[in-house]
mmCIF file of C-alpha atoms and ligand atoms in Angstrom:
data_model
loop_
_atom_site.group_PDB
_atom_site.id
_atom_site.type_symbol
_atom_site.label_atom_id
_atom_site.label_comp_id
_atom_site.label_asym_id
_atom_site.label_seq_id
_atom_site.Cartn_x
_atom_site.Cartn_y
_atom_site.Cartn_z
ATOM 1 C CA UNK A 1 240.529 80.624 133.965
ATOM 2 C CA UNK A 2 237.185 78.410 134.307
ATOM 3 C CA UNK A 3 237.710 74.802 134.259
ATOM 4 C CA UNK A 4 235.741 73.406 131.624
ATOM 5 C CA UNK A 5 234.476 70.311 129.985
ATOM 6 C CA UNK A 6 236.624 69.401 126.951
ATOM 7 C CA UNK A 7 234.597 66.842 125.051
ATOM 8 C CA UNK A 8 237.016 64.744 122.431
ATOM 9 C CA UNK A 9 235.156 62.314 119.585
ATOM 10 C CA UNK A 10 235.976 60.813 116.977
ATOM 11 C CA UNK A 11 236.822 57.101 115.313
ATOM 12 C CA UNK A 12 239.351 54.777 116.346
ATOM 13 C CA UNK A 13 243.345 55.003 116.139
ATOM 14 C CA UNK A 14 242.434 59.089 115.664
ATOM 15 C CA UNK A 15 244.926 59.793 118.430
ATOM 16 C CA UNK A 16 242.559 60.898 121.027
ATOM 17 C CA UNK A 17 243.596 59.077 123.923
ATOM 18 C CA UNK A 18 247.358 60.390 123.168
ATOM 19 C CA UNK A 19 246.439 63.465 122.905
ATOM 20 C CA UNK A 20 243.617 63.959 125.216
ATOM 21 C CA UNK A 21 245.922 62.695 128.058
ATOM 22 C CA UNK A 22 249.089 65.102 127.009
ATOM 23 C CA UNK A 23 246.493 67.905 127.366
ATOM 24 C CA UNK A 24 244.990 67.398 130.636
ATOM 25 C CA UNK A 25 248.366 66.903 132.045
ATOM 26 C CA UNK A 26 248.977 70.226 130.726
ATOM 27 C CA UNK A 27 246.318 71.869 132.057
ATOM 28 C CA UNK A 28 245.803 70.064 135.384
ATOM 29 C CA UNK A 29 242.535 68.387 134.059
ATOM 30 C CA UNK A 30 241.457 64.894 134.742
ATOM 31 C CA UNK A 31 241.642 62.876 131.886
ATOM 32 C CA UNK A 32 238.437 60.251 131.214
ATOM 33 C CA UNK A 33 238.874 57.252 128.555
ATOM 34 C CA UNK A 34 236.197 56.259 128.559
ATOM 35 C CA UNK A 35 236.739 53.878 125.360
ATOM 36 C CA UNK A 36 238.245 52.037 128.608
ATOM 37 C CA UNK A 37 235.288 51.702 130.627
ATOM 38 C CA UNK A 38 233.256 50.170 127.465
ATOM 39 C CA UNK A 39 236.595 47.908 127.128
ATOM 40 C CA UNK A 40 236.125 47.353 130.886
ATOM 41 C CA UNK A 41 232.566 46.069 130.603
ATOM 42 C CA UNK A 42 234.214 43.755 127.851
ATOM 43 C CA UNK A 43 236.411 42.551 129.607
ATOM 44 C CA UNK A 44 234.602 41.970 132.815
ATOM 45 C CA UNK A 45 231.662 39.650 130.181
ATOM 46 C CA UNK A 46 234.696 37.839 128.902
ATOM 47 C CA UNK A 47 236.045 36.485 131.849
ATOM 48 C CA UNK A 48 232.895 35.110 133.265
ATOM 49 C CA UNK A 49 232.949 33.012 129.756
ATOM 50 C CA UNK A 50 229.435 32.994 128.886
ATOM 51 C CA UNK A 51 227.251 33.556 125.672
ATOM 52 C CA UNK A 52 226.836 36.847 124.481
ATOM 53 C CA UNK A 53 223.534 37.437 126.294
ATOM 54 C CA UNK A 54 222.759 41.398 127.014
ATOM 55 C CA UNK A 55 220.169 41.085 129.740
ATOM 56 C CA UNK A 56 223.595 39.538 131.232
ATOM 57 C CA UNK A 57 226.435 42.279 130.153
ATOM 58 C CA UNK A 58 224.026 44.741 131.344
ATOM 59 C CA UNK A 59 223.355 43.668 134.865
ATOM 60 C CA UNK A 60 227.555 43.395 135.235
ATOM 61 C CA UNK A 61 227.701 46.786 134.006
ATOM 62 C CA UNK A 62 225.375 48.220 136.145
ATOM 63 C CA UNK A 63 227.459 46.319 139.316
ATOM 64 C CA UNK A 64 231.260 46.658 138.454
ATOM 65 C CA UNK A 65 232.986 49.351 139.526
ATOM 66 C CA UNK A 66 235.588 51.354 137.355
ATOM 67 C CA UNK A 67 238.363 53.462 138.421
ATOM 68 C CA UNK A 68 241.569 55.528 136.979
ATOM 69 C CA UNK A 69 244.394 55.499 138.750
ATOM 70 C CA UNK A 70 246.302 58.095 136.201
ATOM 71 C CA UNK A 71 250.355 58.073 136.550
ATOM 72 C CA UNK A 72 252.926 59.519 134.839
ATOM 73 C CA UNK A 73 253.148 57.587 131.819
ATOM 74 C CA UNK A 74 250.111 55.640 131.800
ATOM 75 C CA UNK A 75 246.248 55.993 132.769
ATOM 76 C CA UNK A 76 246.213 52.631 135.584
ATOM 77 C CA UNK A 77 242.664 51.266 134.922
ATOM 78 C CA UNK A 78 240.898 48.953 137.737
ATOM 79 C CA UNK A 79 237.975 46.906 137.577
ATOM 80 C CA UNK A 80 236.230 45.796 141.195
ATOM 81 C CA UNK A 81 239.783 46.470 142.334
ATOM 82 C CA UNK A 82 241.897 44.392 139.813
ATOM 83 C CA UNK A 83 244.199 46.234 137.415
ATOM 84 C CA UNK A 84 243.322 45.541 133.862
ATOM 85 C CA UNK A 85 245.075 48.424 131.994
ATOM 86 C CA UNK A 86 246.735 45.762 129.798
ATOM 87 C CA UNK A 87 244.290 43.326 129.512
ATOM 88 C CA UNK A 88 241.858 45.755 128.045
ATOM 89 C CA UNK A 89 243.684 46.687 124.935
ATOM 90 C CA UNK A 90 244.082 42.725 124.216
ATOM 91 C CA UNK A 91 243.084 41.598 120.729
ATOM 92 C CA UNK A 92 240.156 39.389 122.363
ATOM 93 C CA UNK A 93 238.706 42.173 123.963
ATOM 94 C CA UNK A 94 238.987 44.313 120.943
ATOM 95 C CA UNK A 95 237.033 41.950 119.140
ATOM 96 C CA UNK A 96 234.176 42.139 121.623
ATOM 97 C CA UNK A 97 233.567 46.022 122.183
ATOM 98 C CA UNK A 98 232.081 47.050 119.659
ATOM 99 C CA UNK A 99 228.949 44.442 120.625
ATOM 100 C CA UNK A 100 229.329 45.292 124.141
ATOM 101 C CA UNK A 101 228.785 49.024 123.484
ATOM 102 C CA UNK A 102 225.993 49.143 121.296
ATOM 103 C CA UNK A 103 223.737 47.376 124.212
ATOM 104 C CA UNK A 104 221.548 50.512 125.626
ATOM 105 C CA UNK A 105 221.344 49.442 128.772
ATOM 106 C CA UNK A 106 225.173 49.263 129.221
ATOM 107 C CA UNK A 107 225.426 52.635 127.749
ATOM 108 C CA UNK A 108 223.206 54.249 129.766
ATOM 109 C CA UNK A 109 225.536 52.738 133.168
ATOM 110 C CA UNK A 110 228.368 54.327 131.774
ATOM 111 C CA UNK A 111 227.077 57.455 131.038
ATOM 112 C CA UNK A 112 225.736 57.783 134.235
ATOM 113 C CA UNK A 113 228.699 57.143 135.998
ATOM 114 C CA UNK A 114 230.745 59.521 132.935
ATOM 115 C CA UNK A 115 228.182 62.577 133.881
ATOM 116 C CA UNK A 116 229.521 62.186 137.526
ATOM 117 C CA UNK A 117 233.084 62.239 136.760
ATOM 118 C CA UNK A 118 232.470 65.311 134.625
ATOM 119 C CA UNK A 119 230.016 67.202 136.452
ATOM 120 C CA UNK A 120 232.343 69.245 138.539
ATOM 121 C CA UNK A 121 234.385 70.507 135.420
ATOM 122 C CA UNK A 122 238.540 70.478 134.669
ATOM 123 C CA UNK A 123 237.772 67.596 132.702
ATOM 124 C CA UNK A 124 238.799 66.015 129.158
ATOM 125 C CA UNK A 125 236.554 62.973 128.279
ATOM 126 C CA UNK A 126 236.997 61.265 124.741
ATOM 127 C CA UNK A 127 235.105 58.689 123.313
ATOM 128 C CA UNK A 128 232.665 58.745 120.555
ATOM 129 C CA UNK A 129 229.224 60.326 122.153
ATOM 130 C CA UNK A 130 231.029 62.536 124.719
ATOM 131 C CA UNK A 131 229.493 66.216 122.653
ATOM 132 C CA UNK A 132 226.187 64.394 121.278
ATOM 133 C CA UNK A 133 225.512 62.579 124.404
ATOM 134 C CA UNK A 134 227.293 62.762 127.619
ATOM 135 C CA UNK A 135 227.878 66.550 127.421
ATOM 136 C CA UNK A 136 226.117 68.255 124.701
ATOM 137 C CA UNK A 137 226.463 71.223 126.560
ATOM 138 C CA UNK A 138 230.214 70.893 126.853
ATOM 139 C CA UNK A 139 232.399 73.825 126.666
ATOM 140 C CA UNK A 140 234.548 72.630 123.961
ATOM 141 C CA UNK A 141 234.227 70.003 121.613
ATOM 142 C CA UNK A 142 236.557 68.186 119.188
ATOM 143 C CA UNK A 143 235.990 65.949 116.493
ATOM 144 C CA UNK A 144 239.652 64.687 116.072
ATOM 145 C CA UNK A 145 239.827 62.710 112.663
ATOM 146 C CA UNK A 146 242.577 61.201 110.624
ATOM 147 C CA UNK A 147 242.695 59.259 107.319
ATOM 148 C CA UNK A 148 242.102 54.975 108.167
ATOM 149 C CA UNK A 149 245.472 54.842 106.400
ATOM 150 C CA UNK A 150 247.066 56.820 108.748
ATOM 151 C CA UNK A 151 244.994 55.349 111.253
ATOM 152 C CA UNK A 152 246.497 51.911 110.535
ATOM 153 C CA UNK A 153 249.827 53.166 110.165
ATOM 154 C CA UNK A 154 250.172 54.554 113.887
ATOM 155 C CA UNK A 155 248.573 51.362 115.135
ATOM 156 C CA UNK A 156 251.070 49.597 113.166
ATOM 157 C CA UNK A 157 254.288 51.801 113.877
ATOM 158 C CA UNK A 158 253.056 51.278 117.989
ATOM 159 C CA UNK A 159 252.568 47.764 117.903
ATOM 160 C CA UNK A 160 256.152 47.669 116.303
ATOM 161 C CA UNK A 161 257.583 48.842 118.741
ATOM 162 C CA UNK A 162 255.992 46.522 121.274
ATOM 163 C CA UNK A 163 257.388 43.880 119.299
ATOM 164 C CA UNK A 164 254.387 42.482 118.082
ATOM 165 C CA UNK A 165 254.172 40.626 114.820
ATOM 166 C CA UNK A 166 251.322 42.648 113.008
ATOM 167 C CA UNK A 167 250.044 42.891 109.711
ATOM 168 C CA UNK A 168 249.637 46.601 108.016
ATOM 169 C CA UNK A 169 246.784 45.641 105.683
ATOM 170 C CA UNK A 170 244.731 43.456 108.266
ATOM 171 C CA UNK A 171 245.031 46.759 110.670
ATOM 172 C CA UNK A 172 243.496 48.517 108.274
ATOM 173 C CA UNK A 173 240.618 46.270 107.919
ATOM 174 C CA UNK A 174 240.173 46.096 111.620
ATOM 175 C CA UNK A 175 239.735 49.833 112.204
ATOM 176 C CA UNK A 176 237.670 50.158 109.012
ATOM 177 C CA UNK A 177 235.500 47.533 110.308
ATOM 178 C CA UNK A 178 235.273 49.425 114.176
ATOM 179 C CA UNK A 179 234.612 52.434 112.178
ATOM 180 C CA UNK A 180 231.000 50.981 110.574
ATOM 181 C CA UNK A 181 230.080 49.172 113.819
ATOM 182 C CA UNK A 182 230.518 52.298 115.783
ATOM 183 C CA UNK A 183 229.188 54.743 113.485
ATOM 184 C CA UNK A 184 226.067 52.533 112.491
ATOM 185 C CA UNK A 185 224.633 51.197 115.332
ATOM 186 C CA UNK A 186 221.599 52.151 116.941
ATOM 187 C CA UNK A 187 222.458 53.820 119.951
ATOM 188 C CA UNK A 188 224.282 56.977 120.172
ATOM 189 C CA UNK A 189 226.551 55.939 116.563
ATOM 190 C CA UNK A 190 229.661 57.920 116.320
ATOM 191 C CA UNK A 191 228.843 60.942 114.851
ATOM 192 C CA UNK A 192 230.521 64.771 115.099
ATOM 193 C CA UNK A 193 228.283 67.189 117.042
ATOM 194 C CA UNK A 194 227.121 70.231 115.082
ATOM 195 C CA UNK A 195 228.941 72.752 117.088
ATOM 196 C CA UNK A 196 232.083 70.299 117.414
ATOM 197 C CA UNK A 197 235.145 71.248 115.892
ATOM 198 C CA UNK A 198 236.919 69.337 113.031
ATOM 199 C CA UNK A 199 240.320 68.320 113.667
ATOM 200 C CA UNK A 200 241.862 66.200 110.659
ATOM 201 C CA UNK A 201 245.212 65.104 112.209
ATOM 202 C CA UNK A 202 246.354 63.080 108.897
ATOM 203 C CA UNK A 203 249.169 65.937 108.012
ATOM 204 C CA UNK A 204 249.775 66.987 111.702
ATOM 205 C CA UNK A 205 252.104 65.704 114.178
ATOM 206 C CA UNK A 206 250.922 65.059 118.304
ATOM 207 C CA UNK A 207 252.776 68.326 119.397
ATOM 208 C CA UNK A 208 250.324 70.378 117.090
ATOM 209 C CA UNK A 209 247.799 68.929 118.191
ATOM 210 C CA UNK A 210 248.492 69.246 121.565
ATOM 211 C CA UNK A 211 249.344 73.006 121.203
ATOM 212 C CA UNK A 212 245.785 73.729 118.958
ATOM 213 C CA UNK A 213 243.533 72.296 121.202
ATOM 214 C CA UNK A 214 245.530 74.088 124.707
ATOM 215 C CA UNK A 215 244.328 76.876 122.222
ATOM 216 C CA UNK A 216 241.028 76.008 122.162
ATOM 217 C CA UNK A 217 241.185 75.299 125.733
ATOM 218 C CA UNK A 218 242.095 78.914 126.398
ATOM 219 C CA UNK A 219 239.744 80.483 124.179
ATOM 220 C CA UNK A 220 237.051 78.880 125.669
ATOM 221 C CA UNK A 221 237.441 78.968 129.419
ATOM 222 C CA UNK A 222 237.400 82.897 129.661
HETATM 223 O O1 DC B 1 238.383 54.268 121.893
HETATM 224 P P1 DC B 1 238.462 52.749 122.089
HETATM 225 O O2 DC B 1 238.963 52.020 120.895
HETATM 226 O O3 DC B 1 239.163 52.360 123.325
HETATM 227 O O4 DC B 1 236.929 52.338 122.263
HETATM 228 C C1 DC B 1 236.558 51.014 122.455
HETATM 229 C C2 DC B 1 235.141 50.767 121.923
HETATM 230 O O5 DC B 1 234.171 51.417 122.729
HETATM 231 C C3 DC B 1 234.886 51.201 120.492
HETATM 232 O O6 DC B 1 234.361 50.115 119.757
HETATM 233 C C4 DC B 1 233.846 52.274 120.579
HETATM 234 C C5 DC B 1 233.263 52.140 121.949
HETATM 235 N N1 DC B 1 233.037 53.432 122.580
HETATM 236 C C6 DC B 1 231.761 53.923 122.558
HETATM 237 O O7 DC B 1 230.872 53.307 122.001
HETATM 238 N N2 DC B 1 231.495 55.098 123.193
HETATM 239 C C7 DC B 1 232.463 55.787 123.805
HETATM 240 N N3 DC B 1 232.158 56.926 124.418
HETATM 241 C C8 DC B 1 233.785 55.295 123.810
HETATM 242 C C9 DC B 1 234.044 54.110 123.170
#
């Protein structure tokens, strides 16, 4: 079989990163978040505690170096050689992201660097530009969708379990809110690709998924 390039969009709390990981593991792929390198860049601004300024963010975008370090159960994410794989999923930097990745300039560092990873196929990227942008000549491509109340509800069933002290109705808002930032902006807005495929996951569990898009996989990499 041909190793392709699996391109995986679609809003937040979809399920993409779950999913996209379960099936590169699967099939041997590397697996490319790279909602993690925008949360990265976020990350990197917030720590130097300055103003939002995007001549600023850009320029530390264009320096910092990402990597994935993927292990069993988690991808291991490293910025300039600290581990932040925590630290990026932190409410304060999921307040920020959105901002951070609707500056151009930033974009256009981390598509650069998301064209390399990908070039040499075997690879499952998600994000929300991966078929419309980054590879519009990918292989395969997913939109993977689910309702924003089921959206909220696995955000609010995993932070559970955490133990964090969340609020099911203020989740709900959050992602709605990500949704219209990310789907609005200027700059490569979230949007499905015209020859991506649909994938409303609202009625489907992750195994079917999973097993559907190996399907694709297959199908396409004749
Ligand atoms: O998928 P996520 O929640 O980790 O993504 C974090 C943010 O980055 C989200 O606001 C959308 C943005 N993003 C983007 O603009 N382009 C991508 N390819 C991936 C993520």
């Amino acid at each position: 079989m041909k190793k392709i390039v699996v391109a995986i969009d679609g809003p937040a709390g979809a399920g993409k990163s779950t999913i996209a990981k379960l099936v590169a593991e699967k099939l041997g792929y590397a697996y490319i978040d790279t909602g993690a390198m925008y949360r990265s860049v976020a990350w990197k601004f917030l720590q130097t505690g300055k103003d939002f300024d995007e001549a600023f963010i850009s320029a530390l975008a264009q320096t910092m170096v990402i990597e994935f370090k993927p292990e069993a159960s988690v991808n291991r994410v490293f910025v300039d050689g600290t581990e932040v794989t925590d630290a990026i999923r932190s409410a304060e930097v999921t307040a920020n992201v959105s901002r951070v990745a609707a500056i151009g300039d930033v974009r256009a560092a981390m598509v650069a660097q998301q064209r390399r990873m990908g070039e040499v196929g075997g690879v499952l990227m998600d994000g929300r530009d991966i078929g419309t942008v980054v590879f519009p000549n990918a292989q395969l491509k997913i939109f993977l969708t689910a309702s924003v109340e089921e959206r909220a509800l696995r955000r609010y069933k995993e932070l559970v379990a955490k133990g964090q002290d969340v609020d099911l109705a203020q989740l709900k808002e959050d992602i709605a809110s990500r949704d219209k930032q990310d789907s609005e902006r200027a700059i490569s807005p979230l949007r499905q690709a015209e020859d991506a495929l649909l994938l409303d996951t609202s009625d489907m569990n992750i195994e079917q998924v999973t097993t559907r898009i190996l399907q694709l996989v297959e199908e396409r990499a004749q």
